[in-house]
Short mmCIF file of C-alpha atoms and ligand atoms in Angstrom, two decimals:
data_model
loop_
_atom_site.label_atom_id
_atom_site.label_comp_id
_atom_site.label_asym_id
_atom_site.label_seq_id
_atom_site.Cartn_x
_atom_site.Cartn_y
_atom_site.Cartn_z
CA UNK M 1 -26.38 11.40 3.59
CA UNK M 2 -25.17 9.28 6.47
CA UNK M 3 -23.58 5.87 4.87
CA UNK M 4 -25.80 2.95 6.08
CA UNK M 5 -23.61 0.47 8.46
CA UNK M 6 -21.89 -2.55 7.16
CA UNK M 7 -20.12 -5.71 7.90
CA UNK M 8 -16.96 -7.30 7.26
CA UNK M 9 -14.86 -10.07 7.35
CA UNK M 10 -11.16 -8.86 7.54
CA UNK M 11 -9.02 -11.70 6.65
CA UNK M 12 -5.45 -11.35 8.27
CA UNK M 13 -6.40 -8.95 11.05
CA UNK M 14 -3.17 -10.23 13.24
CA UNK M 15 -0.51 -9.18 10.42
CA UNK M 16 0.70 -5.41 9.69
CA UNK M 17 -1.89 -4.63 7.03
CA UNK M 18 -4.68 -6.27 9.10
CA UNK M 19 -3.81 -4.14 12.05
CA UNK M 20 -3.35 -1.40 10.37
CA UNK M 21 -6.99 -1.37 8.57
CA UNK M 22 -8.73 -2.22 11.96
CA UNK M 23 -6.87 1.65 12.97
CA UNK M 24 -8.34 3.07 9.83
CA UNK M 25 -11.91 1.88 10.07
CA UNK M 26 -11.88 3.10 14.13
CA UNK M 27 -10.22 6.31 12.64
CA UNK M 28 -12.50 7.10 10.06
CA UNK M 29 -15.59 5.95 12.38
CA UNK M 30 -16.64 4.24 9.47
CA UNK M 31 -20.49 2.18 10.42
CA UNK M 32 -19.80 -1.32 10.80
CA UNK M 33 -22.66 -3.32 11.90
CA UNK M 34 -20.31 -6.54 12.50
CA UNK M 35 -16.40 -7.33 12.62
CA UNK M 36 -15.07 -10.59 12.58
CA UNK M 37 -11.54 -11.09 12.75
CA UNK M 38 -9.94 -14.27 10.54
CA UNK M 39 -6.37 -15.27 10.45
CA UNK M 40 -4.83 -18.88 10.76
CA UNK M 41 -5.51 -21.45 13.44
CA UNK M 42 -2.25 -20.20 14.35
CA UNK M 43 -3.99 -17.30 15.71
CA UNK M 44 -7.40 -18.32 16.68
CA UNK M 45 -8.77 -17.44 20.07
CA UNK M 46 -5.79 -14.32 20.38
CA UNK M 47 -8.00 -11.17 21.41
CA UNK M 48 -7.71 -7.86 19.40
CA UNK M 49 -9.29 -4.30 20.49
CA UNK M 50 -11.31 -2.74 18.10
CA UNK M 51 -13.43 0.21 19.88
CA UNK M 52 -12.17 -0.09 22.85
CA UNK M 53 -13.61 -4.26 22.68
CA UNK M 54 -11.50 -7.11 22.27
CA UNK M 55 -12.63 -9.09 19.44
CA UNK M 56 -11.52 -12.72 19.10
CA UNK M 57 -9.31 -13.93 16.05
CA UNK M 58 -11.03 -17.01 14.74
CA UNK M 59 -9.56 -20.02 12.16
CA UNK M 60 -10.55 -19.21 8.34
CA UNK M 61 -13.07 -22.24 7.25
CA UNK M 62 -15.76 -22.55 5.27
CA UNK M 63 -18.77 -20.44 5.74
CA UNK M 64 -16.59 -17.89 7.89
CA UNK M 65 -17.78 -15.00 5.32
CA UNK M 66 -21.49 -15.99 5.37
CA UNK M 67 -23.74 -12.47 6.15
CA UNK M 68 -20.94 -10.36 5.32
CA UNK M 69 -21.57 -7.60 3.21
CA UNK M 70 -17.67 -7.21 2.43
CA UNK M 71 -14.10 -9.68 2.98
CA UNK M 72 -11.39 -7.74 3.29
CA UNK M 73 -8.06 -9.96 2.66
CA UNK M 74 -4.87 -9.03 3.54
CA UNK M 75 -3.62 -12.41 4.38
CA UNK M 76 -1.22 -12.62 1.31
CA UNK M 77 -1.66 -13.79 -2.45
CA UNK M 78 -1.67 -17.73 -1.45
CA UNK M 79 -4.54 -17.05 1.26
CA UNK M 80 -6.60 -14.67 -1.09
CA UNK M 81 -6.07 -17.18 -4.02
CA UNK M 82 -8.24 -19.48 -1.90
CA UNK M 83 -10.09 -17.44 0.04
CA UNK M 84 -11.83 -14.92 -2.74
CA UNK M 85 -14.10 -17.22 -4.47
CA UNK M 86 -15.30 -18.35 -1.13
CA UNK M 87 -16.20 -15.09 0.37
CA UNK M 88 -17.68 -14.11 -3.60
CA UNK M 89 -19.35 -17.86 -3.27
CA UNK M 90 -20.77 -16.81 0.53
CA UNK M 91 -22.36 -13.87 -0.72
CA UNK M 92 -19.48 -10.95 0.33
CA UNK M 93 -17.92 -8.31 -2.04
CA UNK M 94 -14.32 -8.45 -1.79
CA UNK M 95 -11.25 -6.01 -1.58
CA UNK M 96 -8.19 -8.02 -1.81
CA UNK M 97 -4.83 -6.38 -0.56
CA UNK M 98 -2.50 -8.94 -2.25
CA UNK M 99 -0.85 -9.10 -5.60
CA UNK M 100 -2.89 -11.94 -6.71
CA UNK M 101 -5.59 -10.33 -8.72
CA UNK M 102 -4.08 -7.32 -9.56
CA UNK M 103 -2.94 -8.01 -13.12
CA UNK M 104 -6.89 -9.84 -14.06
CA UNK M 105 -9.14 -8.36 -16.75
CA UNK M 106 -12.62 -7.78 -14.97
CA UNK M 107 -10.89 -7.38 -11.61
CA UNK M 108 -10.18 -3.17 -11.27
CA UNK M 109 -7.04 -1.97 -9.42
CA UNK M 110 -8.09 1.55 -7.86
CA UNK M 111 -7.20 4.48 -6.18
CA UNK M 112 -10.39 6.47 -5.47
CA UNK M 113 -8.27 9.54 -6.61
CA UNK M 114 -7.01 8.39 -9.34
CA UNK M 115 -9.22 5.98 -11.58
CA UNK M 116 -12.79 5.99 -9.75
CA UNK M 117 -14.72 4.87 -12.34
CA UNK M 118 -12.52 1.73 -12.36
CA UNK M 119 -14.71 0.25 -9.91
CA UNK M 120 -17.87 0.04 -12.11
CA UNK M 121 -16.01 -2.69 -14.03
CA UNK M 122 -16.06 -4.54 -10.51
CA UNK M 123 -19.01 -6.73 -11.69
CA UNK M 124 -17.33 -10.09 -10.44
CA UNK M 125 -17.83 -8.81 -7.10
CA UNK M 126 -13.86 -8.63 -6.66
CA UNK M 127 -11.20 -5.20 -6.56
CA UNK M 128 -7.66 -5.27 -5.88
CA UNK M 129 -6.27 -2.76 -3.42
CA UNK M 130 -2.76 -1.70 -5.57
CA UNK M 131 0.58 -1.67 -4.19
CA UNK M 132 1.66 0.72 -1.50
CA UNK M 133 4.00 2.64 -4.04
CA UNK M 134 1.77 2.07 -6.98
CA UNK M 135 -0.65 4.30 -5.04
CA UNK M 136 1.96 6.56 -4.40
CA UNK M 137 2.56 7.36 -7.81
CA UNK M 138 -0.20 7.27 -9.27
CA UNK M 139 -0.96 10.41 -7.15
CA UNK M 140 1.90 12.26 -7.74
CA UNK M 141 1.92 11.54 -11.57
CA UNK M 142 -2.37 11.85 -12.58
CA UNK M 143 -1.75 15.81 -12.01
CA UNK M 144 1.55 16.25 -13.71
CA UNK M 145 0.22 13.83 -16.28
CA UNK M 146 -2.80 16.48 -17.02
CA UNK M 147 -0.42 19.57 -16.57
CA UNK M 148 2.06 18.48 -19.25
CA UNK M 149 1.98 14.65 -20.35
CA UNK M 150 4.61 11.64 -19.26
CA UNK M 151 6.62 10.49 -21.55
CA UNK M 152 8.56 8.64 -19.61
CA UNK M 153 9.18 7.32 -15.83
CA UNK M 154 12.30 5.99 -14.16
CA UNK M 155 12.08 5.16 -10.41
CA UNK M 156 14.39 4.19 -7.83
CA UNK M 157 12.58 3.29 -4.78
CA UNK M 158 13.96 2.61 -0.89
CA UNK M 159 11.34 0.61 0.92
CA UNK M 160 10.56 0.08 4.51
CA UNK M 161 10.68 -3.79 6.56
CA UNK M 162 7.24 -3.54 7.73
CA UNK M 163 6.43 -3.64 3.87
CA UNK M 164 7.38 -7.43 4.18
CA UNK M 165 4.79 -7.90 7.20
CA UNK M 166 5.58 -8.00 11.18
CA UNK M 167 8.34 -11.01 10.20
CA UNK M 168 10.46 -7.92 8.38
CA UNK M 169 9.59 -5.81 11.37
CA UNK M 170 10.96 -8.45 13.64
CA UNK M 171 14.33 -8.90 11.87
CA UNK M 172 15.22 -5.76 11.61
CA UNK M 173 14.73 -5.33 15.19
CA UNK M 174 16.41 -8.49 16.26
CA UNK M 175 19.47 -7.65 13.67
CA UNK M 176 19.98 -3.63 14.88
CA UNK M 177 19.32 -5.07 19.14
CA UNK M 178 22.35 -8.49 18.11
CA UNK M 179 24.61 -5.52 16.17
CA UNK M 180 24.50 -2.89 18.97
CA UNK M 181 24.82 -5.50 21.48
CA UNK M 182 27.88 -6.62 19.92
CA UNK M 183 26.44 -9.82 19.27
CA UNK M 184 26.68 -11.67 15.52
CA UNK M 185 23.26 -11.31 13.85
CA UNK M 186 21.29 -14.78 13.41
CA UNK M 187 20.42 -15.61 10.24
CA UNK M 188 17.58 -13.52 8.59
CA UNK M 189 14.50 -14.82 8.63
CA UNK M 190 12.59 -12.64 6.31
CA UNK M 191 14.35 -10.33 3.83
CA UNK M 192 17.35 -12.13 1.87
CA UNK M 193 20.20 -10.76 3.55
CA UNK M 194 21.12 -9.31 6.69
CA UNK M 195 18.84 -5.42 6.67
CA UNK M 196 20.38 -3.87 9.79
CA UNK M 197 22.87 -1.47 8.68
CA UNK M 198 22.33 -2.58 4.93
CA UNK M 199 20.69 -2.02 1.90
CA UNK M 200 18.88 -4.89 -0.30
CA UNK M 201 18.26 -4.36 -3.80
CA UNK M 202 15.91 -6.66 -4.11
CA UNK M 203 11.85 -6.48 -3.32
CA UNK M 204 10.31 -9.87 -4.74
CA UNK M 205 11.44 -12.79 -6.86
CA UNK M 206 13.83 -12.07 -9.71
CA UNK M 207 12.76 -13.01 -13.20
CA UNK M 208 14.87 -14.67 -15.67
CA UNK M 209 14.84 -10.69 -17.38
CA UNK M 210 16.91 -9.62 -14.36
CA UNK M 211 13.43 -7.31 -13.37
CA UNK M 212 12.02 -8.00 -9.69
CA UNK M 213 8.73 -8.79 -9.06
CA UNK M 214 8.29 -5.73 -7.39
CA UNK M 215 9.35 -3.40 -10.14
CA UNK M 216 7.72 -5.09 -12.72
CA UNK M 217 4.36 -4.98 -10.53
CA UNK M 218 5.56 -1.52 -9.84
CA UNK M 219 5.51 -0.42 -13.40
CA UNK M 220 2.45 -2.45 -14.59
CA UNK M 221 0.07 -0.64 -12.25
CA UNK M 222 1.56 2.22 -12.21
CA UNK M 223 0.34 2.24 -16.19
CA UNK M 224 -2.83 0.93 -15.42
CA UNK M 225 -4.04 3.31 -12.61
CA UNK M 226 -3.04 6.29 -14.93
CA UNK M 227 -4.61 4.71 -18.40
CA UNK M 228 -1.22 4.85 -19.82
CA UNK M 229 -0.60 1.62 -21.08
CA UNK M 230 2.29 2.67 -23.48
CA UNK M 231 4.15 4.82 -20.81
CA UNK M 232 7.64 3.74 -21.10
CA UNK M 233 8.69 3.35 -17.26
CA UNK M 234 11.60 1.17 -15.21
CA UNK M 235 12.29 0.82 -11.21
CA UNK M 236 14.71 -0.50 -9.26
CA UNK M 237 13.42 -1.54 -6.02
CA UNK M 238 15.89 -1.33 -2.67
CA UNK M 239 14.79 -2.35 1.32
CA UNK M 240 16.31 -0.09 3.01
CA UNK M 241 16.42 -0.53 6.98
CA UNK M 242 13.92 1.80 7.94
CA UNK M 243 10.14 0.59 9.77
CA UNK M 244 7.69 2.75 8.39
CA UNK M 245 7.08 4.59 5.49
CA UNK M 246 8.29 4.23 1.90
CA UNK M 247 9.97 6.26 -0.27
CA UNK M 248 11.10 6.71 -3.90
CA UNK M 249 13.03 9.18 -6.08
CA UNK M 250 11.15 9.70 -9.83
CA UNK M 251 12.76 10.82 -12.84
CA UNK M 252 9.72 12.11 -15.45
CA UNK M 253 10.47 12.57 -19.12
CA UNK M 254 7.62 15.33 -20.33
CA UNK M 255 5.71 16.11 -23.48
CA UNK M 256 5.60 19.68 -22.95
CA UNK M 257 8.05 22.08 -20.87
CA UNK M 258 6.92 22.30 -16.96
CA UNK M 259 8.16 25.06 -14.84
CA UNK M 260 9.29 23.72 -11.32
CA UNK M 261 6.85 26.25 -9.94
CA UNK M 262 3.94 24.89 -11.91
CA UNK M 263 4.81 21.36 -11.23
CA UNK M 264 4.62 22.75 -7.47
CA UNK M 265 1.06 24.32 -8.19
CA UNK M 266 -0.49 21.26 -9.90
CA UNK M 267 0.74 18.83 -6.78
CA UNK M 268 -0.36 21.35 -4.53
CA UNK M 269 -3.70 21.02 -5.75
CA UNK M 270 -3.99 17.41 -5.98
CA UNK M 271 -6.23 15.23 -3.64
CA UNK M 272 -4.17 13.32 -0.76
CA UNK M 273 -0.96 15.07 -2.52
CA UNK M 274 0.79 17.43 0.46
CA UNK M 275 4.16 19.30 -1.12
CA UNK M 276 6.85 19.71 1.25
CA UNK M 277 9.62 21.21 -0.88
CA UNK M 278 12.15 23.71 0.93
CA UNK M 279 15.29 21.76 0.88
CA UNK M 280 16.96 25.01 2.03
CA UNK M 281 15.34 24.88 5.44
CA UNK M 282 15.53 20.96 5.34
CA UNK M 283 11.82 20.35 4.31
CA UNK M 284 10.83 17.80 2.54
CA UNK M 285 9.39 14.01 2.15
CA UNK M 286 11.00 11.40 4.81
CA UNK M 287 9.37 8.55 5.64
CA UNK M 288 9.49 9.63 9.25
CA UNK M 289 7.30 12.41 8.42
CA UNK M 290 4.77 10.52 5.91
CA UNK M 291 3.84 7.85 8.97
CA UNK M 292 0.38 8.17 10.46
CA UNK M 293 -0.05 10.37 6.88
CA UNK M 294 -2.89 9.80 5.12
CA UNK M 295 -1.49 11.83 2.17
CA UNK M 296 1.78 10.82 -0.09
CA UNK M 297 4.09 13.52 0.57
CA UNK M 298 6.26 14.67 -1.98
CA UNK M 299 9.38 17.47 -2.47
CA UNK M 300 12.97 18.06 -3.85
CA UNK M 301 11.40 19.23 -7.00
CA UNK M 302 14.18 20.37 -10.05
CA UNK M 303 14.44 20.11 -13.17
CA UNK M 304 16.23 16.64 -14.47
CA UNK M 305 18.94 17.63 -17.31
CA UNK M 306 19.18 14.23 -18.24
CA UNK M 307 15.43 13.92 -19.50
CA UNK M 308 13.25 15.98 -21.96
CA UNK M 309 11.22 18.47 -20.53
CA UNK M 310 12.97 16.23 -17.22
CA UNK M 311 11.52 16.42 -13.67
CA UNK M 312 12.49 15.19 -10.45
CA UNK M 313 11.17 14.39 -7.39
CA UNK M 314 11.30 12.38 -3.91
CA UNK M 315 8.02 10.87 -2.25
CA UNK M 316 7.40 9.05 1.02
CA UNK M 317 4.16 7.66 1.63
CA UNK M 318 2.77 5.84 5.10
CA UNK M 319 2.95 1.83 3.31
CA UNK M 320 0.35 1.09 6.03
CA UNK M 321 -1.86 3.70 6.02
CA UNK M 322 -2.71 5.24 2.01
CA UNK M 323 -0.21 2.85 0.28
CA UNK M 324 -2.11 0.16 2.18
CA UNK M 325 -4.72 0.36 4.70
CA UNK M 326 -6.95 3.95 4.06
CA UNK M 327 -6.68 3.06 0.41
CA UNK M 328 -8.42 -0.27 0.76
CA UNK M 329 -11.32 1.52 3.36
CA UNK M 330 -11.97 3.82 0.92
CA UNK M 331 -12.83 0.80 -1.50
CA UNK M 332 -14.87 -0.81 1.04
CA UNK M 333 -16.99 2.46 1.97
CA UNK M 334 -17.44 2.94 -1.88
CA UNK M 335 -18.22 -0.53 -2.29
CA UNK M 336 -20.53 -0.90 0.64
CA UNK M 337 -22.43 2.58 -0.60
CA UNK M 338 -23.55 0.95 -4.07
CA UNK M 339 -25.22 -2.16 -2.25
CA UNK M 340 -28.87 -2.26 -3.13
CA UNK M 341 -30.92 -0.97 -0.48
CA UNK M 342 -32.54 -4.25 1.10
N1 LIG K 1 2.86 -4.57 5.03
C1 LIG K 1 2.53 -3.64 4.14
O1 LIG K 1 3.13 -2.54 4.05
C2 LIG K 1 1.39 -3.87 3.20
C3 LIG K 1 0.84 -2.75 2.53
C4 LIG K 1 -0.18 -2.97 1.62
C5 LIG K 1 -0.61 -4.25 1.39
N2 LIG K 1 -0.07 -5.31 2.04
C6 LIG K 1 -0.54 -6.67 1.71
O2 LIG K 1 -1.21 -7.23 2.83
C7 LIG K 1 -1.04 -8.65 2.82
C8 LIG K 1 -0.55 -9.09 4.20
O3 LIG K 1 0.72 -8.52 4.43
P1 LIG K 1 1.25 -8.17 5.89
O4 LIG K 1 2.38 -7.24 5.66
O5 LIG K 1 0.13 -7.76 6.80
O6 LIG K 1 1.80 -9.60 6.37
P2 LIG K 1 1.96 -10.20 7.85
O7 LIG K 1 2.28 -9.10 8.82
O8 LIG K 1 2.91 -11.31 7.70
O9 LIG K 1 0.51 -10.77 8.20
C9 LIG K 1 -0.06 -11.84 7.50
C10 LIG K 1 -1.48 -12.09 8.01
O10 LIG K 1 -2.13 -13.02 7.16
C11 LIG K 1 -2.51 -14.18 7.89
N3 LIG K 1 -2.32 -15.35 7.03
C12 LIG K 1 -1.19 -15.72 6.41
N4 LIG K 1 -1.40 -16.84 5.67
C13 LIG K 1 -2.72 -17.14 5.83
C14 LIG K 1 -3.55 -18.18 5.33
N5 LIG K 1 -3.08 -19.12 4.52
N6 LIG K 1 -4.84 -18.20 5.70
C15 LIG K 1 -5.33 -17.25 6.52
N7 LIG K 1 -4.60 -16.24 7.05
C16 LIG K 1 -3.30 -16.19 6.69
C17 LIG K 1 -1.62 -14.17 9.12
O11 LIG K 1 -2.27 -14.91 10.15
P3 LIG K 1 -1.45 -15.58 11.37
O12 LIG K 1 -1.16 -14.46 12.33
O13 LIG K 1 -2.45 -16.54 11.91
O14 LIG K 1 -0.23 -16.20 10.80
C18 LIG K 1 -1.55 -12.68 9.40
O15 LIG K 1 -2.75 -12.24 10.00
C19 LIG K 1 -0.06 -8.97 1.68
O16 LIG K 1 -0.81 -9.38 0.55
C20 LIG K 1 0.60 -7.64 1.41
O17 LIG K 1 1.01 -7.52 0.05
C21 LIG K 1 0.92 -5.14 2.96
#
C-alpha cells in the first residue's frame, strides 16, 4: 500500500545532517505533502533546492512546527533541548538526531533493523536517531550476536571531520589548502588540535574517568540497541583527517566458537550489512567506498587470538547517510505510517 504523504519540519536543514536528510527524502521519493526548512536567523531567507525548488530557510520561533505531522532536528543537543517540547507541544512527532535524548527512559533509540519494536515505547511522541557508529554496530553485531553470543566488545574507531558538522569540514580543508601551500595553519576552529595530517584521539568532552563522551555514548547504545545491557564493551574514539565516512576496527569476545566462514555467512545475510572481505585482492571496508552507501560495509574478518572464541573485523559506514540521515527517514516513514487515519 502506497504510504499516505506527510509533512515536516526539518530543523537544521543548512548543516551536514540537515543537508544530507533533504538528499535522502528526494532519494527515497518519500510523499511529503509540505517541507519547511528551520535553522537560525543566521540563516533565514538563504534558499535550498529540494526537487528541483528552492525552498527558503526560515528563523526557528514559536509556532514554526504548527500542522506538521513530524520535526525532524538535527540542529544539535542545545537546539533540540529547546526545540522538542515545542514541536511535541505544536502537535508534531519528533525524530531528534542529537545526543540529547538518547540516554531517556520512554524516549526509544532505534535502528529499524535492529530493535523495531523499540518504537512502540515512543508514546511521548519523541525517538532518538542513535549515533552514526552506534548504528554501525549494532548491524554488524545483532547477527553475530544470534549466530554465537557477545561476550565481549572492544572498539577502536577512526572518525571522519564532517562528523563534527560543515565547521570540521571547513578546517580540515582550510588546514590541508595552508599546509600544501606552505603556509602555517590558523588556529583550528573546530576539532581540538590541528586535523590536517594528524590524528586526534579525542571525539567529545573527557570525563573525570578518562572515557570520552563519545565512547561512553558509543558503548551505552551500542548495549541498548542490541538488549544487552550487561555486555562488557570499551572504545577509544580517534578523528582521523578523512571527510566522509567512518570507520572502526572491533575486537568480539564469543560465547560459542565461530568459524570465520560462518561469521562471513551470517553478515552476508544481514539487512543493510554488505561484506567486502578479500584483503588478498585489496577488498574491503574504506570509508571511500562506504560514502553515498546506504549499507555499513564491513571486512578483514580473522580470528582474534587474544579473545575467547575472538573475532575481528573493520567497518566503514556513510556518517551522513545510514549512520545519520537514511536512518532517521526510516524513523520518520515508520512514524508517519502509524498516524491515525484522519
Ligand atoms: N555530521 C554528522 O555526521 C552527523 C551524523 C548523525 C547525526 N548528526 C547530528 O546532527 C546534528 C547536527 O550536526 P551537523 O553535523 O549537521 O552540524 P552543522 O553542520 O554544524 O549544522 C548545524 C545546523 O543546526 C543549526 N543550528 C545550530 N544551532 C541552532 C539553534 N540553536 N537553533 C536552531 N538551529 C540551530 C544550524 O543553523 P545555522 O546554519 O543557521 O547556523 C545548522 O543548520 C547534531 O546533533 C549531530 O550529532 C550529525
Amino acid at each position: 500500500m502506497p504510504s499516505r504523504p506527510f509533512s515536516i519540519a526539518l530543523l537544521g536543514a543548512t548543516g551536514a545532517a540537515g543537508r544530507a536528510v533533504l538528499e535522502v527524502l528526494e532519494d527515497r521519493d518519500v510523499p511529503l505533502s509540505e517541507v519547511k526548512l528551520l535553522a537560525t536567523a543566521r540563516s533565514a531567507g538563504q534558499e535550498i533546492d529540494f526537487r528541483g525548488e528552492p525552498h527558503k530557510v526560515q528563523a526557528v520561533a514559536p509556532g514554526a512546527f504548527r500542522g506538521c505531522d513530524l520535526a525532524l532536528l538535527c540542529a544539535g543537543a542545545e537546539a533540540s533541548r529547546a526545540w522538542a517540547p515545542v514541536a511535541r507541544a505544536e502537535g508534531a512527532l519528533v525524530v531528534d538526531d542529537s545526543a540529547a535524548f538518547r540516554d531517556e527512559a520512554g524516549v526509544p533509540s532505534v535502528v529499524p533493523e535492529v530493535n523495531p519494536e523499540a518504537l512502540d515505547l515512543a508514546a511521548g511522541g519523541l525517538v532518538a536517531n542513535p549515533g552514526s557508529l552506534a548504528i554501525a554496530l549494532a548491524l554488524v553485531l545483532k547477527p553475530l550476536q544470534a549466530a554465537a553470543g557477545l561476550t565481549q566488545a572492544v572498539c577502536v574507531t577512526y572518525q571522519c571531520v564532517s562528523g563534527a558538522g560543515l565547521r570540521g569540514v571547513e578546517q580540515l580543508e582550510r588546514e590541508a589548502s595552508d599546509l600544501m601551500n606552505g603556509r602555517e595553519p590558523q588556529p583550528p576552529t573546530r576539532i581540538r588540535h590541528r586535523i590536517a595530517f594528524n590524528l586526534v584521539p579525542q571525539v567529545g568532552e573527557v570525563g573525570a574517568d578518562g572515557v570520552s563522551a563519545e565512547e561512553a555514548g558509543l558503548a551505552r547504545e551500542t548495549r541498548r540497541l542490541l538488549g544487552l545491557p550487561g555486555l562488557p564493551m570499551s572504545a577509544t574514539a580517534v578523528r582521523v583527517p578523512v571527510f566522509y565516512g567512518h570507520a572502526a576496527a572491533l575486537h568480539l569476545g564469543l560465547a560459542r566458537p565461530l568459524a570465520v566462514e560462518e561469521a562471513r555467512a551470517a553478515l552476508r545475510a544481514a539487512p543493510s550489512v554488505k561484506v567486502l572481505d578479500q584483503p588478498g585482492e585489496g577488498i574491503y571496508p574504506m570509508p571511500m567506498l562506504a560514502v553515498n552507501d546506504d549499507s555499513v560495509l564491513v571486512g578483514r574478518l580473522r580470528a582474534d587470538a587474544a579473545l575467547p572464541n575472538g573475532l575481528a573485523l573493520f567497518l566503514s559506514i556513510d556518517n551522513l547517510r545510514k549512520g545519520g540521515a537514511t536512518n532517521l527517514v526510516q524513523l520518520a516513514e515508520l512514524l508517519a505510517a502509524r498516524r491515525p487515519v484522519a
